[in-house]
JSON list of C-alpha atoms in Angstrom, two decimals:
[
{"chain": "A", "resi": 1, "resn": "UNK", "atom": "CA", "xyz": [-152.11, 258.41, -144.88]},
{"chain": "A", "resi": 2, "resn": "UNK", "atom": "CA", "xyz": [-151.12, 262.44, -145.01]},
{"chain": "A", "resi": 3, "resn": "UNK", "atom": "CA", "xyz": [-149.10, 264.82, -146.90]},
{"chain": "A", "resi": 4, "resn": "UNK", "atom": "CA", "xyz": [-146.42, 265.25, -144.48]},
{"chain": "A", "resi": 5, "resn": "UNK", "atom": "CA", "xyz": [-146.67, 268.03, -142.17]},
{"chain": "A", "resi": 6, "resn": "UNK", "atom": "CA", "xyz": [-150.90, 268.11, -142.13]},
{"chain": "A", "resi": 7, "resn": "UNK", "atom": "CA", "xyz": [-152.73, 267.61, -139.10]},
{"chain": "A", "resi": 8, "resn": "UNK", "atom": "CA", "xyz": [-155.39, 265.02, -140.34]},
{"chain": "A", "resi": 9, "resn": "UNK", "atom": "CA", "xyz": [-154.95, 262.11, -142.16]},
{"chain": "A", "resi": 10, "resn": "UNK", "atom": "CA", "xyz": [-157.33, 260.56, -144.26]},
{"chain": "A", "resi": 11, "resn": "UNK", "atom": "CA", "xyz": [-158.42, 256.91, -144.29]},
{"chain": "A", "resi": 12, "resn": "UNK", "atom": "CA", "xyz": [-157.89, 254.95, -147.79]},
{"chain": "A", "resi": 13, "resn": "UNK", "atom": "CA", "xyz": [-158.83, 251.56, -149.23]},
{"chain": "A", "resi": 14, "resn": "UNK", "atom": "CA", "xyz": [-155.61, 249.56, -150.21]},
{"chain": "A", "resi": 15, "resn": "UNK", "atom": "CA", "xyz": [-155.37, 248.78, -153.52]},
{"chain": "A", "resi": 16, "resn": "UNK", "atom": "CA", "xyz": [-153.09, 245.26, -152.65]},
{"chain": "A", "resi": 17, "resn": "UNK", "atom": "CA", "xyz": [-153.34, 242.45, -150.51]},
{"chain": "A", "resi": 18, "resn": "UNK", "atom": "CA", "xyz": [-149.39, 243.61, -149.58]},
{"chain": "A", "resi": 19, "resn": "UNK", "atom": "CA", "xyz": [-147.11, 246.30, -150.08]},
{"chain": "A", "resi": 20, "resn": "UNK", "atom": "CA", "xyz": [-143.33, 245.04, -150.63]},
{"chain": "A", "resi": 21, "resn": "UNK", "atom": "CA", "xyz": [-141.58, 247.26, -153.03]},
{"chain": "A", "resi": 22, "resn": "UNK", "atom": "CA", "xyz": [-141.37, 250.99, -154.41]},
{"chain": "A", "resi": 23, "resn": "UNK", "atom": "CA", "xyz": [-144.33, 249.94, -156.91]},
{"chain": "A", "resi": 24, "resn": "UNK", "atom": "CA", "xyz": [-146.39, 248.88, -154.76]},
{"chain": "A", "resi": 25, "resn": "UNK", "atom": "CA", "xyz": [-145.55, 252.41, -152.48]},
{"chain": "A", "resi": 26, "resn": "UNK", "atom": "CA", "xyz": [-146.34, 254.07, -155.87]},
{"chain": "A", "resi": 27, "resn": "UNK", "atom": "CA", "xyz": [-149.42, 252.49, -155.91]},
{"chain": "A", "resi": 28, "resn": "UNK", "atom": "CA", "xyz": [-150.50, 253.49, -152.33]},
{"chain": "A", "resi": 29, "resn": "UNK", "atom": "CA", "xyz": [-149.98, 257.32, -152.91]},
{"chain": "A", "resi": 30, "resn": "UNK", "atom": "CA", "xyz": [-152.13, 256.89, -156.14]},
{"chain": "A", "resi": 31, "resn": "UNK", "atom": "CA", "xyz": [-154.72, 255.87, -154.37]},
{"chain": "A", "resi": 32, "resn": "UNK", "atom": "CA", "xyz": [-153.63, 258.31, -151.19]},
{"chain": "A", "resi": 33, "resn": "UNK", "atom": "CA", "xyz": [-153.97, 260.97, -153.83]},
{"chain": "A", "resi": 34, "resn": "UNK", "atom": "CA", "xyz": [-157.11, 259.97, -155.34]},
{"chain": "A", "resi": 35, "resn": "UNK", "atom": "CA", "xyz": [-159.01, 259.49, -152.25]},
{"chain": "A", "resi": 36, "resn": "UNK", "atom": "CA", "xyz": [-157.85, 262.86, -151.50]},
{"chain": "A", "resi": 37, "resn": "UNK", "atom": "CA", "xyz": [-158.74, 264.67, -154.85]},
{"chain": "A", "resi": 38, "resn": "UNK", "atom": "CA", "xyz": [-162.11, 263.45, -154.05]},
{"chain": "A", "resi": 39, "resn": "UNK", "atom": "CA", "xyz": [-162.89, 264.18, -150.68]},
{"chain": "A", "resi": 40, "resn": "UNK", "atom": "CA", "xyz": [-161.02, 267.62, -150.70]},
{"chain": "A", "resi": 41, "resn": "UNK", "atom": "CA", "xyz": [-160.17, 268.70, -154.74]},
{"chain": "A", "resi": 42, "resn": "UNK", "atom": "CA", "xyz": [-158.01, 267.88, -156.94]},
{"chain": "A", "resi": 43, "resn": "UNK", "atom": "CA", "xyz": [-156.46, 271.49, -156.66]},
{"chain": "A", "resi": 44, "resn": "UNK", "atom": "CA", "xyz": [-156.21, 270.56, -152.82]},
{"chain": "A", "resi": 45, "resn": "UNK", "atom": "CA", "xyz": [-153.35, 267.66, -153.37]},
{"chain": "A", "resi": 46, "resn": "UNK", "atom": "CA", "xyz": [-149.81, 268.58, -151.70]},
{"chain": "A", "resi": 47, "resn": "UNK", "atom": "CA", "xyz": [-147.77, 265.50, -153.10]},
{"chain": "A", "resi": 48, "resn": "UNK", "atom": "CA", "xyz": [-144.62, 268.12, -153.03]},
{"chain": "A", "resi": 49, "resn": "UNK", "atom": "CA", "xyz": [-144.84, 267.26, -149.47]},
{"chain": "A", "resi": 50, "resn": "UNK", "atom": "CA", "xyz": [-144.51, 263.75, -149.58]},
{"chain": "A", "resi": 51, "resn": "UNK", "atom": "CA", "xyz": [-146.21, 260.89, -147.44]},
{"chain": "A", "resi": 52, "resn": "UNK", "atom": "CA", "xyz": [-146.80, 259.64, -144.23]},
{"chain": "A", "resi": 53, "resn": "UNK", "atom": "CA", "xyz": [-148.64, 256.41, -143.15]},
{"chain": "A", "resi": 54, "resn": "UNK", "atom": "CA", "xyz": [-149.70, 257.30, -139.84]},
{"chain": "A", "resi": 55, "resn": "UNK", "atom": "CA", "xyz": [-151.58, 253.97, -139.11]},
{"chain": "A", "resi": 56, "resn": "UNK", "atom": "CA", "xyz": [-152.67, 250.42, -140.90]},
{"chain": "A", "resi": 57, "resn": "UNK", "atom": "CA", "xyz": [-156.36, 248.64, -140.10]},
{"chain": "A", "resi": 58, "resn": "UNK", "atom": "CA", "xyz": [-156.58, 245.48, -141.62]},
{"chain": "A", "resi": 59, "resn": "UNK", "atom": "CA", "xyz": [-159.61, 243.02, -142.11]},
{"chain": "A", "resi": 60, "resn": "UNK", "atom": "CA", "xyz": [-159.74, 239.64, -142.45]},
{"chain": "A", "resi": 61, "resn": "UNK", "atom": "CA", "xyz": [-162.20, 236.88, -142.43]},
{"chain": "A", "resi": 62, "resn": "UNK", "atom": "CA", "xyz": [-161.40, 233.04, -140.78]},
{"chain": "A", "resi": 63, "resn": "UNK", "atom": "CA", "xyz": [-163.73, 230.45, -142.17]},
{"chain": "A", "resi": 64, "resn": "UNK", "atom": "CA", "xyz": [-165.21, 228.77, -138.70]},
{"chain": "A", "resi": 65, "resn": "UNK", "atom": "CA", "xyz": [-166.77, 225.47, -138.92]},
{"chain": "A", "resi": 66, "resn": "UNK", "atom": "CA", "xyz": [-170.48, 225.97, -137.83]},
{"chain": "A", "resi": 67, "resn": "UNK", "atom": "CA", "xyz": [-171.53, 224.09, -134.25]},
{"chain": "A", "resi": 68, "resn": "UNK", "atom": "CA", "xyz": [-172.89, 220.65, -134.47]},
{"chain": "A", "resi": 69, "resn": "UNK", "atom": "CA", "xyz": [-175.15, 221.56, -131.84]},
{"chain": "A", "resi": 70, "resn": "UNK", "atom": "CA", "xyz": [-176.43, 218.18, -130.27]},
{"chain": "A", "resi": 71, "resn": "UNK", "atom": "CA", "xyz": [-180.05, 216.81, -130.75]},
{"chain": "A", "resi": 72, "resn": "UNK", "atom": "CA", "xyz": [-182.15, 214.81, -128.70]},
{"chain": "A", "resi": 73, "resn": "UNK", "atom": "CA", "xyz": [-184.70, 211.73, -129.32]},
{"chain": "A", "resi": 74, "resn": "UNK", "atom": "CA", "xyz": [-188.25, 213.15, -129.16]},
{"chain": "A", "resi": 75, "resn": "UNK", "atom": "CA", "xyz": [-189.77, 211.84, -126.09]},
{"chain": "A", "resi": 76, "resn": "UNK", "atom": "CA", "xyz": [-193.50, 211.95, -125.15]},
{"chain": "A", "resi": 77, "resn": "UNK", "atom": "CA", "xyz": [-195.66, 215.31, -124.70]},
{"chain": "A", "resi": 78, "resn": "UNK", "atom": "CA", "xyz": [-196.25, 215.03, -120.80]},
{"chain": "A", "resi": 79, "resn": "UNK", "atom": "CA", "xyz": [-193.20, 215.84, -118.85]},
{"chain": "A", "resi": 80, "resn": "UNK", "atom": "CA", "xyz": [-192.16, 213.34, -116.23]},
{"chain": "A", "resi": 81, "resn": "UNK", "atom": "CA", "xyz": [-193.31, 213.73, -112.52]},
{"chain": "A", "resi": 82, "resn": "UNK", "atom": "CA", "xyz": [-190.27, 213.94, -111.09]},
{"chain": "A", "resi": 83, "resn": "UNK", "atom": "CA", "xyz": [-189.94, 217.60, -113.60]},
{"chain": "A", "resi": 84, "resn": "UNK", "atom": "CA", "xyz": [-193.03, 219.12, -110.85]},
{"chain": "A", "resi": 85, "resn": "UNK", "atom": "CA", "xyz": [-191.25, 220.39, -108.55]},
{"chain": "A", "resi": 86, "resn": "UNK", "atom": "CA", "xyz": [-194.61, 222.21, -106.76]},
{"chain": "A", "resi": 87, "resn": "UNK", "atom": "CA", "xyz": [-196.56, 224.94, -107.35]},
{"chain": "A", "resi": 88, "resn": "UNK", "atom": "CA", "xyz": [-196.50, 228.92, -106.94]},
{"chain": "A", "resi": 89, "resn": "UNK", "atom": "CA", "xyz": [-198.79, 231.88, -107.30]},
{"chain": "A", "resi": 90, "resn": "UNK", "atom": "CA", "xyz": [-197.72, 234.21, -109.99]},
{"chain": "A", "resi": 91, "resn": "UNK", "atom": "CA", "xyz": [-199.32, 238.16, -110.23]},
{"chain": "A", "resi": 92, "resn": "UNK", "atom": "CA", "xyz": [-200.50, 238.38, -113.90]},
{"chain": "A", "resi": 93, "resn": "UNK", "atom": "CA", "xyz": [-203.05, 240.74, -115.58]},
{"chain": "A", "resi": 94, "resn": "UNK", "atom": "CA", "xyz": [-204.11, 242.47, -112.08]},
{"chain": "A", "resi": 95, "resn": "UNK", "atom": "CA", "xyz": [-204.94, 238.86, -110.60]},
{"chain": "A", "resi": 96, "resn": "UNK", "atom": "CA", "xyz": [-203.15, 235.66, -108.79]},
{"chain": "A", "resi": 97, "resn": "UNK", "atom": "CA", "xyz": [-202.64, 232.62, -110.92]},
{"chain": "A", "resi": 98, "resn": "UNK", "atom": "CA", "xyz": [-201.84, 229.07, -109.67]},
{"chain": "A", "resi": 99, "resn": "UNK", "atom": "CA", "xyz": [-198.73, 227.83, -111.47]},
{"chain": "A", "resi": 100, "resn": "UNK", "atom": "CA", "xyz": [-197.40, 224.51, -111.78]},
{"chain": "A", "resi": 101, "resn": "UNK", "atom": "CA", "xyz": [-193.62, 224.47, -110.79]},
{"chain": "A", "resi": 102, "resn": "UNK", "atom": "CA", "xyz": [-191.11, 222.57, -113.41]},
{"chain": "A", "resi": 103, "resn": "UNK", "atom": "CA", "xyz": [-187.36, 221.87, -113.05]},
{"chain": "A", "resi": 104, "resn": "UNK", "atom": "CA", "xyz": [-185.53, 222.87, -116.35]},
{"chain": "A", "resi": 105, "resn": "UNK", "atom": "CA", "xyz": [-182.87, 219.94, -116.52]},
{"chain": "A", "resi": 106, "resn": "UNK", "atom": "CA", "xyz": [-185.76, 217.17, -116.22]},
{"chain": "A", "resi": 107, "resn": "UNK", "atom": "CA", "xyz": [-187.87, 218.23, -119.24]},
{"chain": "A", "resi": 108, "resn": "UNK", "atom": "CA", "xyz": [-187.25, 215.89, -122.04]},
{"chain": "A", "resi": 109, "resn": "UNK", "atom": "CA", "xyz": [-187.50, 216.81, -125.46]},
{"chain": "A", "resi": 110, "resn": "UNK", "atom": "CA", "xyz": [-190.81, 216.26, -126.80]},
{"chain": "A", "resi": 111, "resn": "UNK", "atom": "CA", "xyz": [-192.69, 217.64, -123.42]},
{"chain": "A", "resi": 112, "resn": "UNK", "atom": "CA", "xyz": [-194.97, 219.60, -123.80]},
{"chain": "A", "resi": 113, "resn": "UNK", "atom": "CA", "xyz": [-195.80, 222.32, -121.05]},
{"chain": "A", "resi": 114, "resn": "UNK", "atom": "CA", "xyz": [-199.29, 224.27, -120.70]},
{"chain": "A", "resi": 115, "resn": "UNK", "atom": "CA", "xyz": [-199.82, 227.37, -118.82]},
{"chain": "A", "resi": 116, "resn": "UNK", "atom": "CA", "xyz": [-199.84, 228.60, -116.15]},
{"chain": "A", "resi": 117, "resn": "UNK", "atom": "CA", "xyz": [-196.90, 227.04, -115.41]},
{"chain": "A", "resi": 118, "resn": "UNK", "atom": "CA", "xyz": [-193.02, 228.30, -114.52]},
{"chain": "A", "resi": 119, "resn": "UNK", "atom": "CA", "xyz": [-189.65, 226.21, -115.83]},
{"chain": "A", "resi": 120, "resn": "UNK", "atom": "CA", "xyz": [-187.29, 226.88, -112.95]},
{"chain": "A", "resi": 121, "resn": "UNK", "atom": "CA", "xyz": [-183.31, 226.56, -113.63]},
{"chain": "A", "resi": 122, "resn": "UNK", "atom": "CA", "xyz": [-180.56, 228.02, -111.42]},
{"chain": "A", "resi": 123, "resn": "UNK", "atom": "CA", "xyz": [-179.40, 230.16, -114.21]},
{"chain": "A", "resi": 124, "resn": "UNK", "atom": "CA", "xyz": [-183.54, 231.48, -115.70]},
{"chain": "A", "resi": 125, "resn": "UNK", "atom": "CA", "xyz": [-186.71, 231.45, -115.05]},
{"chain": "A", "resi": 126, "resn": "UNK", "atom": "CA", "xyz": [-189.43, 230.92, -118.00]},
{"chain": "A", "resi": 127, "resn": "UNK", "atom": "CA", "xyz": [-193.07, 231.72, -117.14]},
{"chain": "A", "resi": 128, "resn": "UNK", "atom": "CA", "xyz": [-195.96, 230.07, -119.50]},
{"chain": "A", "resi": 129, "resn": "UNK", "atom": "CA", "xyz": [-198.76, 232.07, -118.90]},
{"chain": "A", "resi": 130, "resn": "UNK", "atom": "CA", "xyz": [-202.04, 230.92, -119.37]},
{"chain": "A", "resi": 131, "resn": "UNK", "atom": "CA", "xyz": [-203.19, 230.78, -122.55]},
{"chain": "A", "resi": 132, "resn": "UNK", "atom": "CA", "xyz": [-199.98, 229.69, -123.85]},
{"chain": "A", "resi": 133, "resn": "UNK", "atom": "CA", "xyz": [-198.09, 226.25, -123.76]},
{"chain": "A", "resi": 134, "resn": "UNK", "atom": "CA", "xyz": [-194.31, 225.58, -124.56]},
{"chain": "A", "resi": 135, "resn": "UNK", "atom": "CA", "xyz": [-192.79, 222.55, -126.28]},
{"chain": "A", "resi": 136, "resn": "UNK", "atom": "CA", "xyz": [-189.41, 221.96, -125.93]},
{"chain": "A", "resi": 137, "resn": "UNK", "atom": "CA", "xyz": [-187.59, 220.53, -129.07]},
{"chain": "A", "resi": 138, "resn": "UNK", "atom": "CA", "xyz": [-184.57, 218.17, -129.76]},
{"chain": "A", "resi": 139, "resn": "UNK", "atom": "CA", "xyz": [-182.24, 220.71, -129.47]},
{"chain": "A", "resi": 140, "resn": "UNK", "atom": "CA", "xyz": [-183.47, 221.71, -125.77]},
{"chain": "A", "resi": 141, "resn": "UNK", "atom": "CA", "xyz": [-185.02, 225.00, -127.15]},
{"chain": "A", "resi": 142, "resn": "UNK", "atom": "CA", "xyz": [-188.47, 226.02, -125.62]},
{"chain": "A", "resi": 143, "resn": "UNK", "atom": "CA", "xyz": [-191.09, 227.10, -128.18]},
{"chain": "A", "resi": 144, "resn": "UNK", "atom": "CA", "xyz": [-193.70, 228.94, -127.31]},
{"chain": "A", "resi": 145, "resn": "UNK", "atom": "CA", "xyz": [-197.12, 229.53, -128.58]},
{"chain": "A", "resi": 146, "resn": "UNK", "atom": "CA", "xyz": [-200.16, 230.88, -127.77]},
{"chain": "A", "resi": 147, "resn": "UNK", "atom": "CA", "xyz": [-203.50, 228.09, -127.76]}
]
């Protein structure tokens, strides 16, 4: 809101949900006015000018119902052979590593991966280096840990 003919308004917090009748108007300039008195001084209000909204912003909240995201039987710790898909050389701390090459999609939940090793997909690429393993959970999220 502004006193009519000012440059700047000034942003206020609503004081109702909705704003219907010449009350409720009354009760946006109070709190026009107060907002102002604060910000600027008391001594600074201008209601002889009368108001202006010059813009609205409203918030809301809409209650979502959280994901069931799906989950997955457990299957054993070593991934299935048909997961290898090869293996590659990797650069890590200034020296070549061997890795063992896995396919993403044909990890089951449960496996368990040990560095070095790299989980190839067409949209990432996860490196286990050694030292560290990976177990991928029910929900097809990778963990990994340091051994």
């Amino acid at each position: 809101m502004q006193y009519r003919g000012q440059l700047n308004d000034l942003e206020i917090e609503s004081p109702l949900p909705s704003a219907a009748t010449a009350e409720d108007w009354e009760k946006l300039v109070d709190a026009f006015n107060a907002t102002y008195g604060r910000v600027y001084a008391a001594s600074a209000r201008s209601p002889e000018l009368g108001y202006s909204v010059t813009g609205a912003i409203m918030r809301g909240a809409v209650p979502i119902p959280k994901p069931k995201i799906p989950k997955e039987p457990l299957e054993g710790e070593t991934p299935p052979e048909a997961a290898k898909t090869g293996t590659r050389k990797f650069y890590r701390k200034k020296r070549w590593v061997d890795a063992q090459l896995y396919r993403m999609e044909a990890l089951r939940p449960g496996n368990r991966v040990v560095g070095p090793a790299i989980i190839e997909s067409d949209a990432t690429t996860f490196v286990v280096p050694d030292g560290f393993e990976t177990f991928l959970d029910g929900h097809r999220l990778f963990h990994l840990k340091e051994v």
